[in-house]
Coordinates of C-alpha atoms in Angstrom, one line a residue:
Chain A
M4 CA 48.9 18.2 -3.2
M5 CA 45.7 18.7 -5.1
A6 CA 44.2 21.3 -2.7
G7 CA 43.0 24.4 -4.6
K8 CA 42.9 22.6 -7.9
L9 CA 39.6 23.0 -9.8
I10 CA 37.9 19.8 -10.8
A11 CA 34.2 18.7 -11.0
T12 CA 32.9 16.0 -8.6
R13 CA 31.5 14.1 -11.6
E14 CA 35.1 13.6 -12.8
G15 CA 36.0 12.0 -9.5
F16 CA 33.1 9.6 -9.9
G17 CA 34.1 8.7 -13.4
E18 CA 37.6 7.8 -12.3
E19 CA 36.7 6.0 -9.1
I20 CA 34.0 3.9 -10.6
V21 CA 36.6 2.4 -13.0
T22 CA 38.9 1.6 -10.1
M23 CA 36.0 0.0 -8.2
G24 CA 34.9 -2.0 -11.3
K25 CA 38.4 -3.3 -11.8
Q26 CA 38.6 -4.4 -8.1
N27 CA 35.2 -6.0 -8.1
K28 CA 33.7 -7.6 -11.1
D29 CA 30.2 -7.3 -9.6
V30 CA 30.3 -3.5 -9.8
Y31 CA 28.2 -2.5 -12.8
V32 CA 27.2 0.7 -14.5
V33 CA 23.7 1.1 -15.8
D34 CA 23.7 4.1 -18.1
I35 CA 20.7 6.0 -19.3
D36 CA 22.2 7.5 -22.4
I37 CA 24.0 10.4 -20.8
G38 CA 27.2 8.6 -20.0
K39 CA 29.4 11.1 -21.7
S40 CA 28.2 13.9 -19.5
C41 CA 28.1 11.7 -16.4
K42 CA 31.7 10.5 -17.0
T43 CA 31.2 6.8 -17.5
V44 CA 32.9 6.6 -20.9
K45 CA 36.1 5.2 -19.4
F46 CA 34.1 2.5 -17.6
R47 CA 32.2 1.7 -20.8
C48 CA 35.5 1.3 -22.8
E49 CA 37.5 -0.6 -20.2
L50 CA 34.8 -2.7 -18.5
P51 CA 32.3 -3.5 -21.2
E52 CA 31.2 -6.7 -19.5
Q53 CA 30.1 -4.7 -16.5
Y54 CA 28.4 -2.0 -18.5
I55 CA 24.8 -1.7 -19.6
N56 CA 23.0 1.1 -21.4
V57 CA 19.2 1.0 -21.3
G58 CA 18.8 4.0 -23.5
I59 CA 16.5 6.9 -22.5
A60 CA 14.4 4.9 -20.1
E61 CA 15.1 5.8 -16.4
Q62 CA 12.3 3.7 -15.0
N63 CA 13.5 0.6 -16.8
G64 CA 17.1 1.4 -15.7
A65 CA 16.1 1.4 -12.1
G66 CA 14.3 -2.0 -12.5
V67 CA 17.1 -3.6 -14.4
A68 CA 19.5 -2.5 -11.7
A69 CA 17.2 -4.1 -9.1
G70 CA 17.2 -7.3 -11.0
L71 CA 21.0 -7.3 -11.3
A72 CA 21.2 -6.6 -7.6
T73 CA 19.2 -9.8 -6.8
T74 CA 22.0 -11.8 -8.4
G75 CA 24.7 -10.1 -6.3
K76 CA 25.7 -7.3 -8.6
I77 CA 26.4 -3.8 -7.3
P78 CA 24.8 -1.6 -10.1
F79 CA 25.4 2.1 -10.2
V80 CA 22.5 3.7 -12.1
V81 CA 24.0 6.8 -13.7
T82 CA 22.0 9.9 -15.0
Y83 CA 21.3 13.5 -14.0
A84 CA 20.1 14.1 -10.5
V85 CA 16.7 15.4 -11.5
F86 CA 15.9 12.2 -13.5
G87 CA 17.7 9.8 -11.2
S88 CA 15.4 10.9 -8.4
L89 CA 12.1 12.1 -9.6
R90 CA 11.8 10.3 -13.0
M91 CA 12.2 7.0 -11.3
V92 CA 11.3 7.6 -7.8
E93 CA 8.5 5.0 -7.6
Q94 CA 10.8 2.4 -9.1
I95 CA 13.4 3.3 -6.5
R96 CA 10.8 2.9 -3.8
Q97 CA 9.2 -0.3 -4.9
E98 CA 12.0 -2.3 -6.5
I99 CA 15.2 -1.0 -4.7
C100 CA 14.4 0.4 -1.3
Y101 CA 11.4 -1.8 -0.3
P102 CA 13.4 -5.0 -1.0
N103 CA 16.6 -3.2 0.3
L104 CA 18.6 -4.1 -2.7
N105 CA 22.2 -3.0 -3.2
V106 CA 21.7 -0.5 -5.9
K107 CA 23.4 2.9 -6.1
I108 CA 21.9 5.8 -8.0
A109 CA 24.9 8.0 -8.9
C110 CA 24.0 11.3 -10.5
S111 CA 25.7 14.2 -11.9
H112 CA 24.2 17.7 -12.4
G113 CA 22.9 18.0 -8.9
G114 CA 21.3 21.2 -7.6
L115 CA 21.3 24.3 -9.8
T116 CA 24.6 23.3 -11.6
P117 CA 23.0 22.6 -15.0
A118 CA 22.5 26.3 -14.9
N119 CA 22.2 27.1 -18.6
D120 CA 19.8 24.2 -19.2
G121 CA 17.2 25.9 -17.0
A122 CA 14.7 24.7 -14.5
S123 CA 13.8 21.4 -16.3
H124 CA 17.3 20.0 -15.6
Q125 CA 18.1 21.6 -12.3
A126 CA 17.6 19.2 -9.3
I127 CA 16.3 21.0 -6.3
E128 CA 14.0 18.4 -4.7
D129 CA 16.0 15.2 -5.3
M130 CA 17.7 14.7 -2.0
G131 CA 14.6 15.6 0.0
V132 CA 12.4 13.2 -1.9
L133 CA 14.8 10.3 -1.6
R134 CA 15.6 10.8 2.0
T135 CA 11.9 10.1 2.9
I136 CA 12.2 6.6 1.5
P137 CA 13.1 4.0 4.1
N138 CA 16.4 2.2 3.6
M139 CA 17.8 4.9 1.4
T140 CA 21.2 6.6 2.1
V141 CA 21.6 10.1 0.6
I142 CA 25.1 11.5 -0.1
M143 CA 26.6 14.6 -1.6
P144 CA 30.4 15.0 -1.6
A145 CA 32.1 18.4 -1.5
D146 CA 35.0 17.9 -3.8
Y147 CA 37.0 15.5 -6.0
V148 CA 38.7 13.8 -3.1
A149 CA 35.5 13.4 -1.1
T150 CA 33.8 12.0 -4.2
K151 CA 36.4 9.3 -4.8
K152 CA 36.4 8.2 -1.1
L153 CA 32.6 8.2 -0.8
V154 CA 32.1 6.3 -4.1
K155 CA 34.5 3.7 -2.9
A156 CA 32.7 3.5 0.5
A157 CA 29.3 3.3 -1.4
A158 CA 30.6 0.4 -3.5
E159 CA 31.8 -1.4 -0.4
T160 CA 28.8 -0.8 1.8
Y161 CA 25.5 -2.7 1.3
G162 CA 22.3 -0.9 0.7
P163 CA 20.4 1.5 -1.6
M164 CA 22.2 4.9 -2.0
F165 CA 21.8 8.1 -3.8
L166 CA 25.0 9.9 -4.6
R167 CA 24.8 13.4 -6.0
F168 CA 27.6 15.0 -8.0
T169 CA 27.8 18.3 -9.9
R170 CA 28.6 19.7 -13.2
D171 CA 31.1 22.5 -12.6
A172 CA 34.7 22.4 -11.5
V173 CA 35.0 23.2 -7.8
P174 CA 38.2 23.7 -5.7
V175 CA 39.7 20.6 -4.1
I176 CA 39.3 21.1 -0.4
Y177 CA 40.6 18.0 1.1
D178 CA 44.1 16.4 1.3
E179 CA 44.3 12.9 -0.3
D180 CA 44.6 11.3 3.1
Q181 CA 41.4 12.8 4.5
E182 CA 39.1 10.0 5.7
F183 CA 35.4 9.8 4.9
E184 CA 32.8 7.6 6.5
I185 CA 29.2 7.4 5.2
G186 CA 27.0 9.0 7.9
K187 CA 29.8 10.8 9.6
A188 CA 30.3 14.6 9.1
V189 CA 33.8 16.0 8.5
K190 CA 34.6 18.7 11.0
I191 CA 36.6 21.2 9.0
S192 CA 37.0 23.7 11.8
E193 CA 35.9 24.1 15.4
G194 CA 34.8 27.3 17.0
K195 CA 32.4 28.4 19.7
D196 CA 30.4 31.2 18.2
I197 CA 28.5 29.8 15.2
A198 CA 28.2 26.6 13.3
I199 CA 28.0 26.3 9.5
I200 CA 26.8 23.0 8.2
A201 CA 27.0 22.6 4.4
N202 CA 27.3 19.9 1.8
G203 CA 28.4 19.5 -1.8
D204 CA 29.5 22.5 -3.7
T205 CA 28.4 24.8 -1.0
V206 CA 31.1 23.6 1.4
R207 CA 33.5 25.8 -0.4
L208 CA 31.2 28.8 0.3
G209 CA 31.1 27.8 3.9
L210 CA 34.8 27.6 3.9
E211 CA 35.2 31.2 2.5
A212 CA 32.6 32.5 5.0
K213 CA 34.4 30.8 7.8
N214 CA 37.7 32.5 6.9
L215 CA 36.1 35.9 6.7
L216 CA 34.3 35.4 10.0
E217 CA 37.4 34.1 11.7
A218 CA 39.3 37.2 10.5
E219 CA 36.8 39.2 12.5
G220 CA 37.3 37.1 15.6
V221 CA 34.3 34.9 15.2
G222 CA 34.9 31.2 16.2
V223 CA 33.3 29.0 13.5
T224 CA 32.5 25.3 13.6
L225 CA 32.3 24.1 9.9
L226 CA 30.8 20.7 9.2
D227 CA 30.8 19.0 5.8
M228 CA 27.5 17.0 6.1
H229 CA 28.1 14.9 3.0
T230 CA 25.5 12.3 4.2
I231 CA 22.1 13.9 4.9
K232 CA 20.7 10.4 5.6
P233 CA 21.6 8.9 7.9
L234 CA 22.4 12.3 9.4
D235 CA 25.3 12.5 11.8
V236 CA 23.1 13.4 14.7
D237 CA 26.0 13.5 17.2
A238 CA 27.8 16.1 15.1
V239 CA 24.8 18.3 14.8
L240 CA 24.1 18.1 18.6
E241 CA 27.7 18.8 19.4
A242 CA 27.7 21.9 17.1
A243 CA 24.4 23.0 18.6
A244 CA 25.6 22.6 22.1
K245 CA 28.9 24.4 21.4
T246 CA 27.6 27.3 19.5
G247 CA 23.8 27.6 19.9
R248 CA 23.6 29.0 16.4
I249 CA 23.6 27.0 13.2
I250 CA 23.5 28.1 9.6
T251 CA 22.8 25.4 7.0
V252 CA 23.9 25.9 3.4
E253 CA 22.9 23.8 0.5
D254 CA 22.2 23.8 -3.2
H255 CA 18.8 22.3 -2.8
N256 CA 15.3 23.5 -1.9
I257 CA 15.3 24.7 1.7
I258 CA 12.3 22.3 2.2
N259 CA 13.3 18.8 3.1
G260 CA 17.0 18.9 2.4
L261 CA 20.0 19.4 4.7
G262 CA 18.5 22.3 6.5
S263 CA 15.3 20.5 7.2
A264 CA 17.2 17.4 8.4
V265 CA 19.3 19.5 10.8
C266 CA 16.2 21.3 12.1
E267 CA 14.5 18.0 12.8
V268 CA 17.3 17.0 15.1
V269 CA 17.8 20.4 16.7
S270 CA 14.1 21.0 17.3
E271 CA 13.7 17.7 19.1
E272 CA 17.0 17.4 21.0
A273 CA 18.9 20.7 21.2
N274 CA 18.5 24.3 22.2
A275 CA 19.8 26.3 19.2
K276 CA 18.7 28.6 16.5
V277 CA 18.9 27.3 12.9
K278 CA 18.9 29.5 9.8
R279 CA 18.6 27.7 6.4
I280 CA 20.3 29.0 3.3
G281 CA 19.3 27.2 0.1
V282 CA 17.0 27.4 -2.8
Q283 CA 14.0 29.5 -1.8
D284 CA 11.3 27.0 -2.9
Q285 CA 11.3 28.4 -6.4
F286 CA 12.3 27.0 -9.8
G287 CA 15.5 28.1 -11.4
M288 CA 16.0 29.4 -14.9
S289 CA 18.7 29.6 -17.6
A290 CA 21.4 31.8 -16.1
P291 CA 25.0 31.6 -14.9
Y292 CA 25.4 29.3 -11.9
E293 CA 26.7 31.9 -9.6
R294 CA 23.7 34.1 -10.5
L295 CA 21.3 31.4 -9.7
L296 CA 23.0 30.9 -6.3
A297 CA 22.8 34.7 -5.7
M298 CA 19.1 34.8 -6.6
N299 CA 18.6 32.4 -3.7
G300 CA 21.0 33.9 -1.3
I301 CA 23.4 31.0 -1.5
T302 CA 26.5 33.2 -1.3
V303 CA 29.5 33.8 1.0
E304 CA 28.2 37.3 1.7
N305 CA 24.8 36.0 2.8
I306 CA 26.4 33.4 5.0
V307 CA 28.5 36.0 6.7
A308 CA 25.6 38.5 7.0
T309 CA 23.4 35.8 8.5
A310 CA 26.1 34.8 11.0
K311 CA 26.5 38.4 12.1
E312 CA 22.7 38.8 12.4
M313 CA 22.5 35.7 14.6
L314 CA 25.5 37.0 16.7
G315 CA 23.9 40.5 17.0
R316 CA 27.0 42.1 15.4
Chain B
M2 CA 10.8 -39.1 -18.6
K3 CA 7.1 -38.9 -18.0
S4 CA 4.8 -39.4 -20.9
M5 CA 3.1 -36.2 -22.1
E6 CA -0.3 -37.6 -21.2
K7 CA 0.7 -38.3 -17.6
R8 CA 2.5 -34.9 -17.3
V9 CA -0.6 -33.2 -18.5
A10 CA -2.9 -35.1 -16.2
Y11 CA -0.6 -34.4 -13.3
L12 CA -0.3 -30.7 -13.9
R13 CA -4.0 -30.3 -14.4
E14 CA -4.5 -31.7 -11.0
R15 CA -1.8 -29.4 -9.7
A16 CA -3.5 -26.4 -11.3
K17 CA -6.8 -27.4 -9.8
E18 CA -5.3 -27.6 -6.3
L19 CA -3.5 -24.3 -6.7
R20 CA -6.9 -22.7 -7.6
K21 CA -8.5 -24.3 -4.5
S22 CA -5.7 -23.1 -2.3
A23 CA -5.8 -19.6 -3.7
L24 CA -9.6 -19.4 -3.4
T25 CA -9.3 -20.6 0.2
M26 CA -6.6 -18.0 1.0
I27 CA -8.7 -15.1 -0.5
Y28 CA -11.8 -16.3 1.2
E29 CA -10.1 -16.6 4.6
A30 CA -8.4 -13.2 4.1
Q31 CA -11.7 -11.7 2.8
S32 CA -9.4 -9.8 0.5
G33 CA -7.4 -10.5 -2.7
H34 CA -7.7 -10.9 -6.5
P35 CA -9.2 -14.2 -7.6
G36 CA -9.9 -13.4 -11.3
G37 CA -6.3 -12.9 -12.5
A38 CA -5.0 -15.5 -10.1
F39 CA -7.2 -18.1 -11.9
S40 CA -6.3 -17.0 -15.4
I41 CA -2.6 -17.8 -14.8
A42 CA -3.1 -20.9 -12.6
D43 CA -2.3 -23.4 -15.4
I44 CA 0.8 -21.6 -16.5
V45 CA 2.0 -21.3 -12.9
A46 CA 1.4 -25.0 -12.3
A47 CA 3.4 -25.9 -15.5
L48 CA 6.3 -23.6 -14.5
Y49 CA 6.6 -24.6 -10.8
F50 CA 5.8 -28.3 -11.2
D51 CA 7.4 -29.1 -14.5
E52 CA 9.5 -26.5 -16.3
M53 CA 11.5 -24.5 -13.8
N54 CA 14.8 -25.7 -12.4
I55 CA 14.4 -24.8 -8.7
R56 CA 15.2 -26.0 -5.2
P57 CA 12.5 -25.3 -2.6
E58 CA 15.0 -26.3 0.1
D59 CA 17.4 -23.7 -1.2
P60 CA 15.4 -20.7 -2.4
Q61 CA 18.5 -18.6 -3.0
W62 CA 20.3 -21.2 -5.1
A63 CA 22.4 -19.1 -7.5
D64 CA 21.7 -21.2 -10.6
R65 CA 17.9 -21.4 -10.1
D66 CA 15.4 -20.3 -12.7
R67 CA 13.8 -17.1 -11.7
F68 CA 10.1 -16.3 -11.6
V69 CA 8.9 -12.7 -11.6
L70 CA 5.2 -12.0 -11.0
S71 CA 5.0 -8.5 -12.5
K72 CA 1.3 -8.5 -11.9
G73 CA 1.9 -8.9 -8.2
H74 CA -1.7 -8.6 -7.1
V75 CA -2.5 -12.2 -8.1
C76 CA 0.2 -13.6 -5.8
P77 CA -2.1 -16.1 -4.0
I78 CA -1.7 -18.5 -6.9
V79 CA 2.1 -18.2 -6.6
Y80 CA 1.9 -18.5 -2.8
A81 CA -0.1 -21.7 -3.4
A82 CA 2.6 -23.1 -5.7
L83 CA 5.4 -22.1 -3.3
G84 CA 3.5 -23.7 -0.4
H85 CA 2.8 -26.9 -2.3
K86 CA 6.4 -27.1 -3.4
G87 CA 7.5 -26.8 0.2
Y88 CA 9.2 -23.4 0.3
F89 CA 7.4 -22.8 3.6
G90 CA 5.1 -24.6 6.0
Q91 CA 1.6 -25.3 5.0
E92 CA 0.3 -23.3 7.9
H93 CA 1.3 -20.1 6.2
L94 CA -1.3 -20.7 3.5
H95 CA -3.9 -19.6 6.0
T96 CA -2.2 -16.3 6.8
L97 CA -2.6 -14.2 3.6
R98 CA -2.7 -10.5 4.2
Q99 CA -2.6 -11.0 8.0
E100 CA -0.4 -8.9 10.3
G101 CA 3.1 -10.3 10.5
A102 CA 2.4 -12.8 7.6
I103 CA 5.1 -13.8 5.1
L104 CA 2.3 -13.8 2.6
Q105 CA 1.9 -10.1 2.1
G106 CA -0.9 -8.6 0.0
H107 CA 1.6 -8.2 -2.7
P108 CA 4.8 -10.3 -2.9
C109 CA 7.7 -9.3 -0.7
M110 CA 11.0 -11.0 -1.3
K111 CA 12.3 -10.2 2.1
K112 CA 9.5 -12.0 3.8
C113 CA 8.5 -14.9 1.6
P114 CA 11.0 -17.6 0.6
G115 CA 10.8 -18.3 -3.2
I116 CA 9.8 -14.8 -4.2
D117 CA 12.6 -13.6 -6.5
I118 CA 11.6 -9.9 -6.5
S119 CA 9.1 -7.9 -4.7
T120 CA 6.3 -6.6 -6.9
G121 CA 2.9 -4.9 -6.7
S122 CA 3.3 -1.7 -8.5
L123 CA 2.3 -2.6 -12.1
G124 CA 4.8 -2.3 -15.0
Q125 CA 8.0 -2.8 -13.0
G126 CA 8.6 -6.5 -12.6
L127 CA 9.6 -7.1 -16.2
S128 CA 12.5 -4.6 -15.9
C129 CA 13.8 -6.6 -12.9
A130 CA 13.5 -9.8 -14.9
V131 CA 15.6 -8.2 -17.7
G132 CA 18.3 -7.4 -15.0
M133 CA 18.3 -11.0 -13.8
A134 CA 18.5 -12.3 -17.4
I135 CA 21.4 -9.9 -18.2
A136 CA 23.2 -11.1 -15.1
G137 CA 22.7 -14.7 -16.2
K138 CA 24.2 -14.0 -19.6
R139 CA 27.2 -12.1 -18.2
D140 CA 27.9 -14.8 -15.6
K141 CA 27.5 -17.5 -18.3
K142 CA 24.9 -19.3 -16.2
D143 CA 22.2 -21.5 -17.7
Y144 CA 19.3 -20.3 -15.7
R145 CA 16.2 -18.7 -17.3
V146 CA 13.9 -16.0 -16.2
F147 CA 10.1 -16.3 -16.5
A148 CA 8.0 -13.1 -16.1
V149 CA 4.3 -13.0 -16.0
V150 CA 2.8 -9.7 -17.1
G151 CA -0.9 -8.8 -17.4
D152 CA -2.4 -7.6 -20.6
G153 CA -3.8 -4.6 -18.7
E154 CA -0.4 -4.1 -17.3
C155 CA 0.9 -3.5 -20.8
N156 CA -0.7 0.0 -20.5
E157 CA 2.4 0.9 -18.5
G158 CA 5.1 2.4 -20.6
Q159 CA 7.8 0.8 -18.6
I160 CA 6.8 -2.6 -19.9
W161 CA 7.8 -1.4 -23.4
E162 CA 11.0 0.0 -22.1
A163 CA 11.8 -3.4 -20.6
I164 CA 10.8 -5.2 -23.8
M165 CA 13.2 -3.0 -25.8
S166 CA 16.1 -3.7 -23.5
A167 CA 15.4 -7.5 -23.6
Y168 CA 15.8 -7.3 -27.3
T169 CA 18.9 -5.1 -27.1
Y170 CA 20.7 -7.5 -24.8
K171 CA 19.6 -10.6 -26.8
L172 CA 17.9 -12.2 -23.8
D173 CA 16.9 -15.6 -25.2
N174 CA 17.0 -16.7 -21.5
L175 CA 13.9 -14.6 -20.8
V176 CA 10.4 -15.8 -21.3
L177 CA 7.7 -13.1 -21.0
V178 CA 4.3 -14.6 -20.5
I179 CA 1.4 -12.2 -21.1
D180 CA -1.7 -13.2 -19.2
N181 CA -4.1 -12.0 -22.0
N182 CA -7.4 -12.2 -20.2
R183 CA -8.8 -9.2 -21.9
L184 CA -10.0 -7.5 -18.7
Q185 CA -8.6 -4.7 -16.6
I186 CA -10.1 -3.0 -13.6
D187 CA -12.4 -0.4 -15.1
G188 CA -13.5 -2.3 -18.1
T189 CA -12.4 -4.6 -20.9
C190 CA -8.9 -3.8 -22.3
D191 CA -10.7 -2.9 -25.5
E192 CA -12.7 -0.3 -23.8
I193 CA -10.0 1.2 -21.6
M194 CA -6.8 0.9 -23.7
P195 CA -6.9 -1.6 -26.6
N196 CA -3.8 -3.8 -26.9
I197 CA -4.8 -4.6 -30.6
D198 CA -2.5 -7.5 -31.3
L199 CA 0.2 -8.2 -28.7
T200 CA 1.7 -11.0 -30.6
R201 CA 2.4 -8.8 -33.6
K202 CA 3.6 -6.0 -31.4
L203 CA 6.1 -8.3 -29.6
E204 CA 7.1 -9.7 -32.9
A205 CA 7.8 -6.1 -34.1
F206 CA 9.8 -5.5 -31.0
G207 CA 12.1 -8.4 -31.9
F208 CA 10.7 -11.2 -29.7
E209 CA 10.1 -14.8 -30.7
T210 CA 6.4 -15.1 -30.1
F211 CA 3.9 -17.9 -29.4
D212 CA 0.2 -17.5 -29.4
I213 CA -1.4 -20.1 -27.2
D214 CA -4.5 -21.1 -25.2
G215 CA -3.3 -20.4 -21.7
H216 CA -5.5 -23.1 -20.2
D217 CA -4.4 -25.9 -22.6
M218 CA -1.8 -27.7 -20.6
E219 CA -0.5 -29.7 -23.5
E220 CA 0.0 -26.5 -25.5
I221 CA 1.6 -24.8 -22.5
L222 CA 4.2 -27.6 -22.1
A223 CA 4.9 -27.8 -25.8
T224 CA 5.5 -24.0 -26.0
L225 CA 7.7 -23.9 -22.9
A226 CA 9.8 -26.7 -24.6
K227 CA 10.1 -24.6 -27.7
C228 CA 11.2 -21.6 -25.7
K229 CA 13.8 -23.7 -23.9
A230 CA 15.2 -25.1 -27.2
S231 CA 15.4 -21.8 -29.0
K232 CA 18.7 -20.2 -28.4
N233 CA 18.7 -17.7 -31.2
G234 CA 19.4 -14.6 -29.2
R235 CA 15.7 -13.5 -29.2
P236 CA 13.7 -13.1 -26.0
K237 CA 10.5 -15.2 -26.0
C238 CA 6.9 -14.0 -25.5
I239 CA 4.1 -16.4 -24.8
N240 CA 0.9 -14.5 -25.5
A241 CA -1.4 -16.7 -23.4
H242 CA -5.1 -16.3 -24.2
T243 CA -6.8 -16.9 -20.9
I244 CA -10.1 -16.4 -19.1
K245 CA -10.2 -14.3 -16.0
G246 CA -11.6 -16.4 -13.1
K247 CA -11.1 -19.6 -15.1
G248 CA -12.4 -22.6 -13.1
V249 CA -15.3 -21.0 -11.2
S250 CA -18.3 -20.5 -13.4
F251 CA -19.6 -17.3 -11.9
M252 CA -16.2 -15.7 -11.9
E253 CA -15.3 -16.5 -15.4
D254 CA -14.8 -13.4 -17.7
E255 CA -16.5 -11.3 -15.0
L256 CA -15.0 -7.9 -14.4
A257 CA -16.4 -7.8 -10.9
W258 CA -14.2 -10.6 -9.8
H259 CA -10.9 -8.7 -10.3
G260 CA -10.4 -7.8 -6.7
I261 CA -13.1 -9.1 -4.4
A262 CA -13.3 -12.0 -2.0
P263 CA -16.1 -14.6 -2.1
N264 CA -18.7 -14.9 0.7
Q265 CA -19.2 -18.3 2.3
E266 CA -21.8 -19.4 -0.2
Q267 CA -19.7 -18.3 -3.2
Y268 CA -16.7 -19.9 -1.7
E269 CA -18.4 -23.3 -1.2
Q270 CA -19.8 -23.2 -4.6
G271 CA -16.4 -22.3 -6.1
M272 CA -14.7 -25.1 -4.2
K273 CA -17.3 -27.6 -5.3
E274 CA -16.9 -26.6 -8.9
L275 CA -13.1 -26.8 -8.7
R276 CA -13.3 -30.2 -7.0
E277 CA -15.5 -31.5 -9.8
A278 CA -13.6 -30.0 -12.6
W279 CA -11.2 -32.2 -14.6
C280 CA -11.7 -34.9 -12.0
S281 CA -11.0 -38.2 -13.6
E282 CA -13.4 -40.9 -12.5
E283 CA -10.8 -42.9 -10.7
N284 CA -9.9 -39.9 -8.6
E285 CA -13.4 -38.7 -7.8
E286 CA -14.0 -40.7 -4.7
E287 CA -10.7 -39.8 -3.0
D288 CA -10.8 -36.1 -3.6
P289 CA -8.8 -34.5 -0.8
T290 CA -10.2 -31.6 1.1
T291 CA -7.2 -30.1 2.8
V292 CA -3.8 -29.1 1.5
E293 CA -2.1 -31.7 3.7
E294 CA -4.3 -34.6 2.4
Y295 CA -3.8 -33.3 -1.1
L296 CA 0.0 -33.3 -0.8
E297 CA 0.0 -36.9 0.5
G298 CA -2.1 -37.9 -2.5
M299 CA 0.1 -35.9 -4.9
K300 CA 3.2 -37.8 -3.7
E301 CA 1.7 -41.0 -4.9
L302 CA 0.6 -39.5 -8.2
E303 CA 4.0 -37.9 -8.8
G304 CA 5.7 -41.2 -8.1
G305 CA 3.5 -43.0 -10.5
A306 CA 3.9 -40.5 -13.2
K307 CA 7.7 -40.5 -13.4

C-alpha cells in the first residue's frame, strides 16, 4: 500500500515515461533543458535513441515534436507548465492541434507549486488557455498513482494532450488498482448535500474538507476531475442533480479553468449553485506554497466554510 | 538517365505550367499570394518533377521524401505541383480558398493529399522539418526533408532555433531552401529587418551552404545533386537568390504583388507572358491552354526526355 506516502506527481511521470518508452519504441521525449527538474533523466540515460533535447527553445520543441509525430512517433514535450503552454501556445495551435497530431505536452511545476520562484514560473493560466484550442485534451492527475495511470493512458490514446504535474510531494490518495480513464471523473465519495469537484494537488484538500464535513453529518460527493477537457459532463450533471450545490477547487486561475468548465455545463444543463475556489485572478509571488494557496483561499478551511455557507449552516 | 539539357528543358516547361496554374488559381479565387509563389516556382518544379522520391498514388508512403512549405502562404505553386503530379483530381485546381475545398488558403495536411505538414504561421515549418529529419535518422531511413523558408520569414526567432537544432542533430538529410527574394510585406528586407548575408550566417550556424540563382534550372539541379551526395553530417542550406513575381513582368520585384490577385486584364497579360516565356520555337504552336491539355502534352515530353 502506498496510500498516505508523500511523492510528487512529476516523479510518477518520470517513472512511467520510461516504462512507456521501453514498451513502445515510438514514445519519445523532447526535453527543453529542464529535464532534471521534470524527471526525464532516467529516460535520457536508458532510452537515448528516443530522447531529444532542443535546448532552451520551447517553440522549436513544439515544432520538432509535430514533425516527429507526422512519422508516427509519440513525442512527449517536457518543460514547466508556464512555458509548455504559454511560451509555445501558437505552435501548439498551428502545428499540433490544427493538424491533430499525436503530441503530448507533459509539464511539471503546474499551478503555484514553483512557489519560491515567484510569479514568472507559476502557471495559473495554462489549462484555461489550452482547453480553448480544438482537439486538445487537458489533464491534471491528483497523485502519483493517478499520474502513472494517466501517463500510460495518454501514451496509448491518440491526440494532442496537455498533462500537468506539480513540484511538491503530495500524499498518495489512490490504491494501485484504481482505474483511470481520460475524460472520466473519479468519484471518491458520494453524498447528497454538497459536491466538491477538484483536480490535481487540490484533490487532497477536497478530501480533508470532505472528512471534516462528513464528521459534522454533511453528505459529500467528491469528484477528482483529472480531465478538464473533455469534461466528464455526466459526472457533473449527476453531482448537480444529487446535491444542487457544487464547490470547485483548483490551483489555477478561477477564470477558464476547472471551475469555469463546470459552470459552463451547470449553467446550460442543470439547476445548481457553483462556487469556485482557485487563484483569484492575481499573480503570485515568492512565498511558501501553502501561503500562496492561503492568499487565494485555496484551503481546507475555506472549502468547509464555503460548504457551510451554501448549506446555510 | 536523362541528359542535363533535356532535364532542364523539361523542368523549365514544368515551372512555367506551375506558374500558369498558380496564377489561374489566384485569379479565380481573387485572393492569394502570387509574388512569393513565382519566386519559388523553379525550385518547386525541380523538387517535385526531378529530385524528390515520392509516390503521388501513396501520399503517406513512409519512405517518401518530405516537403515542408514553411512560407505557407505561397501554397498555390505547391498545389499546382501536387495537382500536376496527380495527388488529386485536376478539378481541385479551380477550388482554391473556396468553402469546403481541399486547397485551403494555407496548406492543411488533413485536407490536402501530399501536404506533409500544415503551415501558415511563419517561422514554424522548419522546426517540423527538423522533427521529420530526426525521425528519419533514428529510424535509419534514407528519406530526405526539403524545407522552403522565406528570407522575410527569417525575422522569426524560431527559424534560428530550428537551425541550431538541425546542426545539433547532424541532419545532413535536411535541405533548407531560403527563397531570398529580398522583399517582405511592409518593404524590402533591407528596410524592415536586414538579413545581411544569409549564406555566411548559415555557414556560421554549421550548415553546408550553397549560393545560387534560384531561377537557373541547371544550377538548381546541380546544387540539389551536391546536397544529395554530401553525407557529412551537416545540414544543407541553399540560399536561392530569386525575384518575387518572377515570370510576369509587372509583378517582378514589386512589393505590391505580395498578396493580391490580378484583375482580368492583368491575368490575361500575365498568362500571355508566361505562355511566351521560355517557349522553344518547336513548342510555340501547340502551346496548351488548359491543365488537362498540358498534362497530355507533358506525358509525351516526359517519355521523350527519359
